[in-house]
């Protein structure tokens, strides 16, 4: 059974840092396209970063230079290091996995991914 479990969220002040983790089980995450999404209240789910099997990463413009997406294949775990956090980064953050059958969709589109975690809340205060 495919499972993705996020952790590491919390409340921080603007300018602070957090590291989110996504522990994967039931599949080998290195064989999938993986991504982080976020959703703020009243807004659509937004793609934050996507990593391919070759470890190439695509970021949404608003987080470039501040967020880093990485993976530890031995632990089957992915990470999102978030630095210089801003109040507009406040959202529920989700980890997602996309199987090969979803190749035709954009990398930061929700349609590209068919497995999702339950989310972890990030709150940034000014």
PDB file of N, CA and C in Angstrom, residues 11-116:
ATOM      1  N   UNK A  11       5.085  26.418  13.540  1.00  0.00           N
ATOM      2  CA  UNK A  11       4.911  27.870  13.504  1.00  0.00           C
ATOM      3  C   UNK A  11       6.259  28.540  13.689  1.00  0.00           C
ATOM      4  N   UNK A  12       6.566  29.466  12.792  1.00  0.00           N
ATOM      5  CA  UNK A  12       7.826  30.198  12.867  1.00  0.00           C
ATOM      6  C   UNK A  12       7.574  31.657  12.538  1.00  0.00           C
ATOM      7  N   UNK A  13       8.518  32.493  12.907  1.00  0.00           N
ATOM      8  CA  UNK A  13       8.445  33.903  12.537  1.00  0.00           C
ATOM      9  C   UNK A  13       9.054  34.096  11.145  1.00  0.00           C
ATOM     10  N   UNK A  14       8.650  35.165  10.511  1.00  0.00           N
ATOM     11  CA  UNK A  14       9.200  35.495   9.190  1.00  0.00           C
ATOM     12  C   UNK A  14      10.723  35.541   9.261  1.00  0.00           C
ATOM     13  N   UNK A  15      11.345  34.983   8.237  1.00  0.00           N
ATOM     14  CA  UNK A  15      12.792  34.898   8.204  1.00  0.00           C
ATOM     15  C   UNK A  15      13.334  33.591   8.756  1.00  0.00           C
ATOM     16  N   UNK A  16      12.489  32.819   9.406  1.00  0.00           N
ATOM     17  CA  UNK A  16      12.915  31.558   9.994  1.00  0.00           C
ATOM     18  C   UNK A  16      12.964  30.429   8.984  1.00  0.00           C
ATOM     19  N   UNK A  17      13.268  29.235   9.499  1.00  0.00           N
ATOM     20  CA  UNK A  17      13.434  28.057   8.647  1.00  0.00           C
ATOM     21  C   UNK A  17      12.679  26.866   9.219  1.00  0.00           C
ATOM     22  N   UNK A  18      12.294  25.982   8.331  1.00  0.00           N
ATOM     23  CA  UNK A  18      11.714  24.698   8.689  1.00  0.00           C
ATOM     24  C   UNK A  18      12.186  23.661   7.678  1.00  0.00           C
ATOM     25  N   UNK A  19      12.252  22.401   8.108  1.00  0.00           N
ATOM     26  CA  UNK A  19      12.533  21.316   7.182  1.00  0.00           C
ATOM     27  C   UNK A  19      11.402  20.303   7.246  1.00  0.00           C
ATOM     28  N   UNK A  20      10.718  20.146   6.147  1.00  0.00           N
ATOM     29  CA  UNK A  20       9.653  19.163   6.049  1.00  0.00           C
ATOM     30  C   UNK A  20      10.220  17.836   5.565  1.00  0.00           C
ATOM     31  N   UNK A  21       9.635  16.761   6.061  1.00  0.00           N
ATOM     32  CA  UNK A  21      10.013  15.419   5.629  1.00  0.00           C
ATOM     33  C   UNK A  21       8.801  14.703   5.066  1.00  0.00           C
ATOM     34  N   UNK A  22       9.066  13.818   4.115  1.00  0.00           N
ATOM     35  CA  UNK A  22       8.009  12.983   3.536  1.00  0.00           C
ATOM     36  C   UNK A  22       8.522  11.546   3.528  1.00  0.00           C
ATOM     37  N   UNK A  23       8.041  10.754   4.468  1.00  0.00           N
ATOM     38  CA  UNK A  23       8.443   9.355   4.563  1.00  0.00           C
ATOM     39  C   UNK A  23       7.536   8.508   3.680  1.00  0.00           C
ATOM     40  N   UNK A  24       8.144   7.772   2.768  1.00  0.00           N
ATOM     41  CA  UNK A  24       7.386   6.989   1.793  1.00  0.00           C
ATOM     42  C   UNK A  24       7.468   5.506   2.112  1.00  0.00           C
ATOM     43  N   UNK A  25       6.384   4.805   1.883  1.00  0.00           N
ATOM     44  CA  UNK A  25       6.369   3.357   2.061  1.00  0.00           C
ATOM     45  C   UNK A  25       5.430   2.732   1.029  1.00  0.00           C
ATOM     46  N   UNK A  26       5.659   1.458   0.735  1.00  0.00           N
ATOM     47  CA  UNK A  26       4.828   0.754  -0.234  1.00  0.00           C
ATOM     48  C   UNK A  26       5.252   0.978  -1.677  1.00  0.00           C
ATOM     49  N   UNK A  27       6.271   1.783  -1.885  1.00  0.00           N
ATOM     50  CA  UNK A  27       6.801   2.027  -3.217  1.00  0.00           C
ATOM     51  C   UNK A  27       8.198   2.632  -3.065  1.00  0.00           C
ATOM     52  N   UNK A  28       8.940   2.637  -4.169  1.00  0.00           N
ATOM     53  CA  UNK A  28      10.282   3.207  -4.170  1.00  0.00           C
ATOM     54  C   UNK A  28      10.218   4.609  -4.745  1.00  0.00           C
ATOM     55  N   UNK A  29      10.364   5.604  -3.870  1.00  0.00           N
ATOM     56  CA  UNK A  29      10.151   6.991  -4.282  1.00  0.00           C
ATOM     57  C   UNK A  29      11.128   7.433  -5.376  1.00  0.00           C
ATOM     58  N   UNK A  30      12.312   6.828  -5.417  1.00  0.00           N
ATOM     59  CA  UNK A  30      13.292   7.224  -6.427  1.00  0.00           C
ATOM     60  C   UNK A  30      12.854   6.829  -7.842  1.00  0.00           C
ATOM     61  N   UNK A  31      11.853   5.964  -7.944  1.00  0.00           N
ATOM     62  CA  UNK A  31      11.335   5.543  -9.245  1.00  0.00           C
ATOM     63  C   UNK A  31      10.143   6.374  -9.696  1.00  0.00           C
ATOM     64  N   UNK A  32       9.751   7.327  -8.876  1.00  0.00           N
ATOM     65  CA  UNK A  32       8.609   8.171  -9.172  1.00  0.00           C
ATOM     66  C   UNK A  32       9.038   9.627  -9.277  1.00  0.00           C
ATOM     67  N   UNK A  33       8.230  10.416  -9.976  1.00  0.00           N
ATOM     68  CA  UNK A  33       8.363  11.865  -9.855  1.00  0.00           C
ATOM     69  C   UNK A  33       7.694  12.253  -8.550  1.00  0.00           C
ATOM     70  N   UNK A  34       8.390  13.021  -7.749  1.00  0.00           N
ATOM     71  CA  UNK A  34       7.877  13.419  -6.443  1.00  0.00           C
ATOM     72  C   UNK A  34       7.750  14.935  -6.370  1.00  0.00           C
ATOM     73  N   UNK A  35       6.864  15.411  -5.542  1.00  0.00           N
ATOM     74  CA  UNK A  35       6.637  16.847  -5.476  1.00  0.00           C
ATOM     75  C   UNK A  35       6.137  17.269  -4.108  1.00  0.00           C
ATOM     76  N   UNK A  36       6.301  18.549  -3.851  1.00  0.00           N
ATOM     77  CA  UNK A  36       5.671  19.210  -2.711  1.00  0.00           C
ATOM     78  C   UNK A  36       4.656  20.210  -3.254  1.00  0.00           C
ATOM     79  N   UNK A  37       3.481  20.204  -2.648  1.00  0.00           N
ATOM     80  CA  UNK A  37       2.430  21.165  -2.952  1.00  0.00           C
ATOM     81  C   UNK A  37       2.050  21.877  -1.660  1.00  0.00           C
ATOM     82  N   UNK A  38       1.355  22.979  -1.791  1.00  0.00           N
ATOM     83  CA  UNK A  38       0.826  23.666  -0.631  1.00  0.00           C
ATOM     84  C   UNK A  38      -0.541  24.240  -0.960  1.00  0.00           C
ATOM     85  N   UNK A  39      -1.331  24.392   0.083  1.00  0.00           N
ATOM     86  CA  UNK A  39      -2.672  24.945  -0.084  1.00  0.00           C
ATOM     87  C   UNK A  39      -3.000  25.827   1.095  1.00  0.00           C
ATOM     88  N   UNK A  40      -3.217  27.095   0.808  1.00  0.00           N
ATOM     89  CA  UNK A  40      -3.638  28.053   1.829  1.00  0.00           C
ATOM     90  C   UNK A  40      -5.161  28.091   1.864  1.00  0.00           C
ATOM     91  N   UNK A  41      -5.744  28.502   2.983  1.00  0.00           N
ATOM     92  CA  UNK A  41      -7.206  28.558   3.092  1.00  0.00           C
ATOM     93  C   UNK A  41      -7.803  29.403   1.976  1.00  0.00           C
ATOM     94  N   UNK A  42      -8.804  28.870   1.298  1.00  0.00           N
ATOM     95  CA  UNK A  42      -9.497  29.601   0.250  1.00  0.00           C
ATOM     96  C   UNK A  42      -8.768  29.672  -1.071  1.00  0.00           C
ATOM     97  N   UNK A  43      -7.624  28.992  -1.170  1.00  0.00           N
ATOM     98  CA  UNK A  43      -6.841  29.031  -2.402  1.00  0.00           C
ATOM     99  C   UNK A  43      -6.684  27.633  -2.984  1.00  0.00           C
ATOM    100  N   UNK A  44      -6.337  27.575  -4.264  1.00  0.00           N
ATOM    101  CA  UNK A  44      -6.101  26.304  -4.911  1.00  0.00           C
ATOM    102  C   UNK A  44      -4.763  25.720  -4.466  1.00  0.00           C
ATOM    103  N   UNK A  45      -4.666  24.397  -4.581  1.00  0.00           N
ATOM    104  CA  UNK A  45      -3.406  23.743  -4.261  1.00  0.00           C
ATOM    105  C   UNK A  45      -2.363  24.151  -5.299  1.00  0.00           C
ATOM    106  N   UNK A  46      -1.180  24.514  -4.816  1.00  0.00           N
ATOM    107  CA  UNK A  46      -0.125  25.066  -5.661  1.00  0.00           C
ATOM    108  C   UNK A  46       1.111  24.168  -5.620  1.00  0.00           C
ATOM    109  N   UNK A  47       1.665  23.881  -6.770  1.00  0.00           N
ATOM    110  CA  UNK A  47       2.909  23.128  -6.820  1.00  0.00           C
ATOM    111  C   UNK A  47       4.078  23.977  -6.372  1.00  0.00           C
ATOM    112  N   UNK A  48       4.877  23.462  -5.445  1.00  0.00           N
ATOM    113  CA  UNK A  48       6.018  24.190  -4.894  1.00  0.00           C
ATOM    114  C   UNK A  48       7.321  23.734  -5.547  1.00  0.00           C
ATOM    115  N   UNK A  49       7.505  22.424  -5.615  1.00  0.00           N
ATOM    116  CA  UNK A  49       8.741  21.882  -6.192  1.00  0.00           C
ATOM    117  C   UNK A  49       8.502  20.447  -6.627  1.00  0.00           C
ATOM    118  N   UNK A  50       9.212  20.062  -7.675  1.00  0.00           N
ATOM    119  CA  UNK A  50       9.090  18.702  -8.210  1.00  0.00           C
ATOM    120  C   UNK A  50      10.485  18.166  -8.496  1.00  0.00           C
ATOM    121  N   UNK A  51      10.708  16.894  -8.151  1.00  0.00           N
ATOM    122  CA  UNK A  51      12.008  16.280  -8.393  1.00  0.00           C
ATOM    123  C   UNK A  51      11.830  15.041  -9.252  1.00  0.00           C
ATOM    124  N   UNK A  52      12.692  14.917 -10.263  1.00  0.00           N
ATOM    125  CA  UNK A  52      12.621  13.769 -11.151  1.00  0.00           C
ATOM    126  C   UNK A  52      13.527  12.645 -10.709  1.00  0.00           C
ATOM    127  N   UNK A  53      13.468  11.556 -11.436  1.00  0.00           N
ATOM    128  CA  UNK A  53      14.304  10.397 -11.105  1.00  0.00           C
ATOM    129  C   UNK A  53      15.784  10.697 -11.278  1.00  0.00           C
ATOM    130  N   UNK A  54      16.093  11.725 -12.090  1.00  0.00           N
ATOM    131  CA  UNK A  54      17.486  12.133 -12.262  1.00  0.00           C
ATOM    132  C   UNK A  54      17.901  13.197 -11.248  1.00  0.00           C
ATOM    133  N   UNK A  55      17.042  13.458 -10.267  1.00  0.00           N
ATOM    134  CA  UNK A  55      17.263  14.443  -9.200  1.00  0.00           C
ATOM    135  C   UNK A  55      17.214  15.888  -9.690  1.00  0.00           C
ATOM    136  N   UNK A  56      16.769  16.123 -10.912  1.00  0.00           N
ATOM    137  CA  UNK A  56      16.576  17.499 -11.356  1.00  0.00           C
ATOM    138  C   UNK A  56      15.333  18.057 -10.653  1.00  0.00           C
ATOM    139  N   UNK A  57      15.405  19.316 -10.253  1.00  0.00           N
ATOM    140  CA  UNK A  57      14.328  19.922  -9.470  1.00  0.00           C
ATOM    141  C   UNK A  57      13.772  21.148 -10.191  1.00  0.00           C
ATOM    142  N   UNK A  58      12.468  21.255 -10.181  1.00  0.00           N
ATOM    143  CA  UNK A  58      11.762  22.422 -10.692  1.00  0.00           C
ATOM    144  C   UNK A  58      11.052  23.091  -9.528  1.00  0.00           C
ATOM    145  N   UNK A  59      11.239  24.412  -9.404  1.00  0.00           N
ATOM    146  CA  UNK A  59      10.613  25.170  -8.319  1.00  0.00           C
ATOM    147  C   UNK A  59       9.634  26.192  -8.895  1.00  0.00           C
ATOM    148  N   UNK A  60       8.599  26.476  -8.136  1.00  0.00           N
ATOM    149  CA  UNK A  60       7.759  27.617  -8.478  1.00  0.00           C
ATOM    150  C   UNK A  60       8.575  28.879  -8.210  1.00  0.00           C
ATOM    151  N   UNK A  61       8.351  29.916  -8.992  1.00  0.00           N
ATOM    152  CA  UNK A  61       9.185  31.123  -8.900  1.00  0.00           C
ATOM    153  C   UNK A  61       9.224  31.713  -7.490  1.00  0.00           C
ATOM    154  N   UNK A  62       8.130  31.654  -6.775  1.00  0.00           N
ATOM    155  CA  UNK A  62       8.029  32.327  -5.480  1.00  0.00           C
ATOM    156  C   UNK A  62       8.928  31.724  -4.404  1.00  0.00           C
ATOM    157  N   UNK A  63       9.461  30.518  -4.623  1.00  0.00           N
ATOM    158  CA  UNK A  63      10.311  29.886  -3.609  1.00  0.00           C
ATOM    159  C   UNK A  63      11.746  29.695  -4.077  1.00  0.00           C
ATOM    160  N   UNK A  64      12.046  30.049  -5.310  1.00  0.00           N
ATOM    161  CA  UNK A  64      13.404  29.869  -5.825  1.00  0.00           C
ATOM    162  C   UNK A  64      14.405  30.633  -4.979  1.00  0.00           C
ATOM    163  N   UNK A  65      15.500  29.960  -4.633  1.00  0.00           N
ATOM    164  CA  UNK A  65      16.530  30.576  -3.811  1.00  0.00           C
ATOM    165  C   UNK A  65      16.259  30.471  -2.325  1.00  0.00           C
ATOM    166  N   UNK A  66      15.061  30.049  -1.944  1.00  0.00           N
ATOM    167  CA  UNK A  66      14.720  29.935  -0.520  1.00  0.00           C
ATOM    168  C   UNK A  66      14.456  28.488  -0.104  1.00  0.00           C
ATOM    169  N   UNK A  67      13.865  27.713  -0.982  1.00  0.00           N
ATOM    170  CA  UNK A  67      13.505  26.322  -0.677  1.00  0.00           C
ATOM    171  C   UNK A  67      14.444  25.378  -1.425  1.00  0.00           C
ATOM    172  N   UNK A  68      14.736  24.235  -0.798  1.00  0.00           N
ATOM    173  CA  UNK A  68      15.543  23.204  -1.437  1.00  0.00           C
ATOM    174  C   UNK A  68      14.880  21.844  -1.257  1.00  0.00           C
ATOM    175  N   UNK A  69      14.676  21.172  -2.369  1.00  0.00           N
ATOM    176  CA  UNK A  69      14.048  19.847  -2.382  1.00  0.00           C
ATOM    177  C   UNK A  69      15.165  18.811  -2.511  1.00  0.00           C
ATOM    178  N   UNK A  70      15.182  17.843  -1.592  1.00  0.00           N
ATOM    179  CA  UNK A  70      16.207  16.812  -1.650  1.00  0.00           C
ATOM    180  C   UNK A  70      15.601  15.463  -1.283  1.00  0.00           C
ATOM    181  N   UNK A  71      16.404  14.419  -1.462  1.00  0.00           N
ATOM    182  CA  UNK A  71      15.903  13.076  -1.165  1.00  0.00           C
ATOM    183  C   UNK A  71      17.013  12.225  -0.585  1.00  0.00           C
ATOM    184  N   UNK A  72      16.623  11.263   0.236  1.00  0.00           N
ATOM    185  CA  UNK A  72      17.529  10.250   0.771  1.00  0.00           C
ATOM    186  C   UNK A  72      16.952   8.906   0.336  1.00  0.00           C
ATOM    187  N   UNK A  73      17.498   8.366  -0.727  1.00  0.00           N
ATOM    188  CA  UNK A  73      16.924   7.138  -1.280  1.00  0.00           C
ATOM    189  C   UNK A  73      17.056   5.954  -0.326  1.00  0.00           C
ATOM    190  N   UNK A  74      18.113   5.941   0.470  1.00  0.00           N
ATOM    191  CA  UNK A  74      18.295   4.843   1.418  1.00  0.00           C
ATOM    192  C   UNK A  74      17.176   4.810   2.459  1.00  0.00           C
ATOM    193  N   UNK A  75      16.659   5.997   2.794  1.00  0.00           N
ATOM    194  CA  UNK A  75      15.576   6.087   3.778  1.00  0.00           C
ATOM    195  C   UNK A  75      14.207   6.187   3.108  1.00  0.00           C
ATOM    196  N   UNK A  76      14.203   6.249   1.775  1.00  0.00           N
ATOM    197  CA  UNK A  76      12.943   6.423   1.041  1.00  0.00           C
ATOM    198  C   UNK A  76      12.179   7.642   1.551  1.00  0.00           C
ATOM    199  N   UNK A  77      12.910   8.719   1.763  1.00  0.00           N
ATOM    200  CA  UNK A  77      12.374   9.926   2.381  1.00  0.00           C
ATOM    201  C   UNK A  77      12.797  11.142   1.567  1.00  0.00           C
ATOM    202  N   UNK A  78      11.885  12.089   1.479  1.00  0.00           N
ATOM    203  CA  UNK A  78      12.170  13.335   0.784  1.00  0.00           C
ATOM    204  C   UNK A  78      12.087  14.489   1.764  1.00  0.00           C
ATOM    205  N   UNK A  79      12.760  15.583   1.427  1.00  0.00           N
ATOM    206  CA  UNK A  79      12.837  16.728   2.324  1.00  0.00           C
ATOM    207  C   UNK A  79      12.565  18.022   1.559  1.00  0.00           C
ATOM    208  N   UNK A  80      12.007  18.973   2.273  1.00  0.00           N
ATOM    209  CA  UNK A  80      11.889  20.325   1.741  1.00  0.00           C
ATOM    210  C   UNK A  80      12.459  21.262   2.792  1.00  0.00           C
ATOM    211  N   UNK A  81      13.649  21.783   2.521  1.00  0.00           N
ATOM    212  CA  UNK A  81      14.260  22.760   3.408  1.00  0.00           C
ATOM    213  C   UNK A  81      13.742  24.131   3.015  1.00  0.00           C
ATOM    214  N   UNK A  82      13.137  24.807   3.971  1.00  0.00           N
ATOM    215  CA  UNK A  82      12.521  26.106   3.702  1.00  0.00           C
ATOM    216  C   UNK A  82      13.213  27.167   4.536  1.00  0.00           C
ATOM    217  N   UNK A  83      13.877  28.087   3.882  1.00  0.00           N
ATOM    218  CA  UNK A  83      14.585  29.181   4.549  1.00  0.00           C
ATOM    219  C   UNK A  83      13.942  30.512   4.201  1.00  0.00           C
ATOM    220  N   UNK A  84      14.280  31.522   4.962  1.00  0.00           N
ATOM    221  CA  UNK A  84      13.759  32.872   4.711  1.00  0.00           C
ATOM    222  C   UNK A  84      12.244  32.843   4.522  1.00  0.00           C
ATOM    223  N   UNK A  85      11.567  32.183   5.423  1.00  0.00           N
ATOM    224  CA  UNK A  85      10.125  32.019   5.291  1.00  0.00           C
ATOM    225  C   UNK A  85       9.391  33.351   5.392  1.00  0.00           C
ATOM    226  N   UNK A  86       8.312  33.444   4.641  1.00  0.00           N
ATOM    227  CA  UNK A  86       7.488  34.649   4.586  1.00  0.00           C
ATOM    228  C   UNK A  86       6.069  34.290   5.012  1.00  0.00           C
ATOM    229  N   UNK A  87       5.307  35.270   5.493  1.00  0.00           N
ATOM    230  CA  UNK A  87       3.918  34.982   5.872  1.00  0.00           C
ATOM    231  C   UNK A  87       3.118  34.352   4.732  1.00  0.00           C
ATOM    232  N   UNK A  88       3.426  34.704   3.506  1.00  0.00           N
ATOM    233  CA  UNK A  88       2.696  34.141   2.365  1.00  0.00           C
ATOM    234  C   UNK A  88       3.048  32.679   2.108  1.00  0.00           C
ATOM    235  N   UNK A  89       4.008  32.130   2.812  1.00  0.00           N
ATOM    236  CA  UNK A  89       4.311  30.701   2.728  1.00  0.00           C
ATOM    237  C   UNK A  89       3.390  29.874   3.627  1.00  0.00           C
ATOM    238  N   UNK A  90       2.584  30.538   4.433  1.00  0.00           N
ATOM    239  CA  UNK A  90       1.666  29.841   5.321  1.00  0.00           C
ATOM    240  C   UNK A  90       0.674  29.002   4.523  1.00  0.00           C
ATOM    241  N   UNK A  91       0.627  27.705   4.822  1.00  0.00           N
ATOM    242  CA  UNK A  91      -0.239  26.785   4.086  1.00  0.00           C
ATOM    243  C   UNK A  91      -0.100  25.388   4.664  1.00  0.00           C
ATOM    244  N   UNK A  92      -0.994  24.505   4.234  1.00  0.00           N
ATOM    245  CA  UNK A  92      -0.794  23.077   4.456  1.00  0.00           C
ATOM    246  C   UNK A  92       0.091  22.575   3.327  1.00  0.00           C
ATOM    247  N   UNK A  93       1.146  21.863   3.687  1.00  0.00           N
ATOM    248  CA  UNK A  93       2.090  21.353   2.702  1.00  0.00           C
ATOM    249  C   UNK A  93       1.885  19.853   2.523  1.00  0.00           C
ATOM    250  N   UNK A  94       1.823  19.441   1.255  1.00  0.00           N
ATOM    251  CA  UNK A  94       1.563  18.048   0.911  1.00  0.00           C
ATOM    252  C   UNK A  94       2.698  17.479   0.076  1.00  0.00           C
ATOM    253  N   UNK A  95       2.997  16.223   0.324  1.00  0.00           N
ATOM    254  CA  UNK A  95       3.929  15.471  -0.497  1.00  0.00           C
ATOM    255  C   UNK A  95       3.113  14.647  -1.494  1.00  0.00           C
ATOM    256  N   UNK A  96       3.636  14.495  -2.706  1.00  0.00           N
ATOM    257  CA  UNK A  96       2.890  13.777  -3.735  1.00  0.00           C
ATOM    258  C   UNK A  96       3.832  12.931  -4.592  1.00  0.00           C
ATOM    259  N   UNK A  97       3.300  11.835  -5.105  1.00  0.00           N
ATOM    260  CA  UNK A  97       4.058  10.945  -5.986  1.00  0.00           C
ATOM    261  C   UNK A  97       3.295  10.734  -7.277  1.00  0.00           C
ATOM    262  N   UNK A  98       4.022  10.781  -8.377  1.00  0.00           N
ATOM    263  CA  UNK A  98       3.401  10.601  -9.680  1.00  0.00           C
ATOM    264  C   UNK A  98       3.987   9.409 -10.407  1.00  0.00           C
ATOM    265  N   UNK A  99       3.131   8.494 -10.829  1.00  0.00           N
ATOM    266  CA  UNK A  99       3.604   7.320 -11.550  1.00  0.00           C
ATOM    267  C   UNK A  99       3.818   7.647 -13.023  1.00  0.00           C
ATOM    268  N   UNK A 100       4.408   6.728 -13.742  1.00  0.00           N
ATOM    269  CA  UNK A 100       4.803   6.964 -15.137  1.00  0.00           C
ATOM    270  C   UNK A 100       3.608   7.308 -16.017  1.00  0.00           C
ATOM    271  N   UNK A 101       2.445   6.827 -15.662  1.00  0.00           N
ATOM    272  CA  UNK A 101       1.274   7.082 -16.482  1.00  0.00           C
ATOM    273  C   UNK A 101       0.835   8.537 -16.516  1.00  0.00           C
ATOM    274  N   UNK A 102       1.443   9.371 -15.676  1.00  0.00           N
ATOM    275  CA  UNK A 102       1.041  10.782 -15.596  1.00  0.00           C
ATOM    276  C   UNK A 102       2.003  11.693 -16.325  1.00  0.00           C
ATOM    277  N   UNK A 103       2.858  11.153 -17.172  1.00  0.00           N
ATOM    278  CA  UNK A 103       3.936  11.925 -17.782  1.00  0.00           C
ATOM    279  C   UNK A 103       3.444  13.123 -18.558  1.00  0.00           C
ATOM    280  N   UNK A 104       2.271  13.103 -19.124  1.00  0.00           N
ATOM    281  CA  UNK A 104       1.813  14.176 -19.998  1.00  0.00           C
ATOM    282  C   UNK A 104       1.439  15.473 -19.310  1.00  0.00           C
ATOM    283  N   UNK A 105       1.365  15.487 -18.003  1.00  0.00           N
ATOM    284  CA  UNK A 105       0.929  16.681 -17.286  1.00  0.00           C
ATOM    285  C   UNK A 105       2.124  17.525 -16.853  1.00  0.00           C
ATOM    286  N   UNK A 106       1.908  18.849 -16.679  1.00  0.00           N
ATOM    287  CA  UNK A 106       2.988  19.719 -16.205  1.00  0.00           C
ATOM    288  C   UNK A 106       3.512  19.267 -14.844  1.00  0.00           C
ATOM    289  N   UNK A 107       4.797  19.549 -14.617  1.00  0.00           N
ATOM    290  CA  UNK A 107       5.453  19.032 -13.419  1.00  0.00           C
ATOM    291  C   UNK A 107       4.836  19.548 -12.124  1.00  0.00           C
ATOM    292  N   UNK A 108       4.313  20.762 -12.114  1.00  0.00           N
ATOM    293  CA  UNK A 108       3.752  21.336 -10.886  1.00  0.00           C
ATOM    294  C   UNK A 108       2.227  21.372 -10.914  1.00  0.00           C
ATOM    295  N   UNK A 109       1.654  20.531 -11.731  1.00  0.00           N
ATOM    296  CA  UNK A 109       0.199  20.398 -11.789  1.00  0.00           C
ATOM    297  C   UNK A 109      -0.246  19.254 -10.895  1.00  0.00           C
ATOM    298  N   UNK A 110      -1.347  19.443 -10.186  1.00  0.00           N
ATOM    299  CA  UNK A 110      -1.853  18.361  -9.329  1.00  0.00           C
ATOM    300  C   UNK A 110      -2.184  17.120 -10.153  1.00  0.00           C
ATOM    301  N   UNK A 111      -2.537  17.310 -11.408  1.00  0.00           N
ATOM    302  CA  UNK A 111      -2.917  16.169 -12.254  1.00  0.00           C
ATOM    303  C   UNK A 111      -1.758  15.230 -12.524  1.00  0.00           C
ATOM    304  N   UNK A 112      -0.514  15.733 -12.316  1.00  0.00           N
ATOM    305  CA  UNK A 112       0.677  14.920 -12.587  1.00  0.00           C
ATOM    306  C   UNK A 112       0.876  13.843 -11.522  1.00  0.00           C
ATOM    307  N   UNK A 113       0.162  13.946 -10.385  1.00  0.00           N
ATOM    308  CA  UNK A 113       0.432  13.106  -9.223  1.00  0.00           C
ATOM    309  C   UNK A 113      -0.809  12.337  -8.808  1.00  0.00           C
ATOM    310  N   UNK A 114      -0.609  11.084  -8.474  1.00  0.00           N
ATOM    311  CA  UNK A 114      -1.749  10.245  -8.120  1.00  0.00           C
ATOM    312  C   UNK A 114      -1.703   9.693  -6.700  1.00  0.00           C
ATOM    313  N   UNK A 115      -0.653   9.999  -5.949  1.00  0.00           N
ATOM    314  CA  UNK A 115      -0.610   9.595  -4.547  1.00  0.00           C
ATOM    315  C   UNK A 115      -0.271  10.833  -3.703  1.00  0.00           C
ATOM    316  N   UNK A 116      -0.964  10.982  -2.591  1.00  0.00           N
ATOM    317  CA  UNK A 116      -0.829  12.174  -1.765  1.00  0.00           C
ATOM    318  C   UNK A 116      -0.725  11.792  -0.289  1.00  0.00           C
TER     319      UNK A 116
END
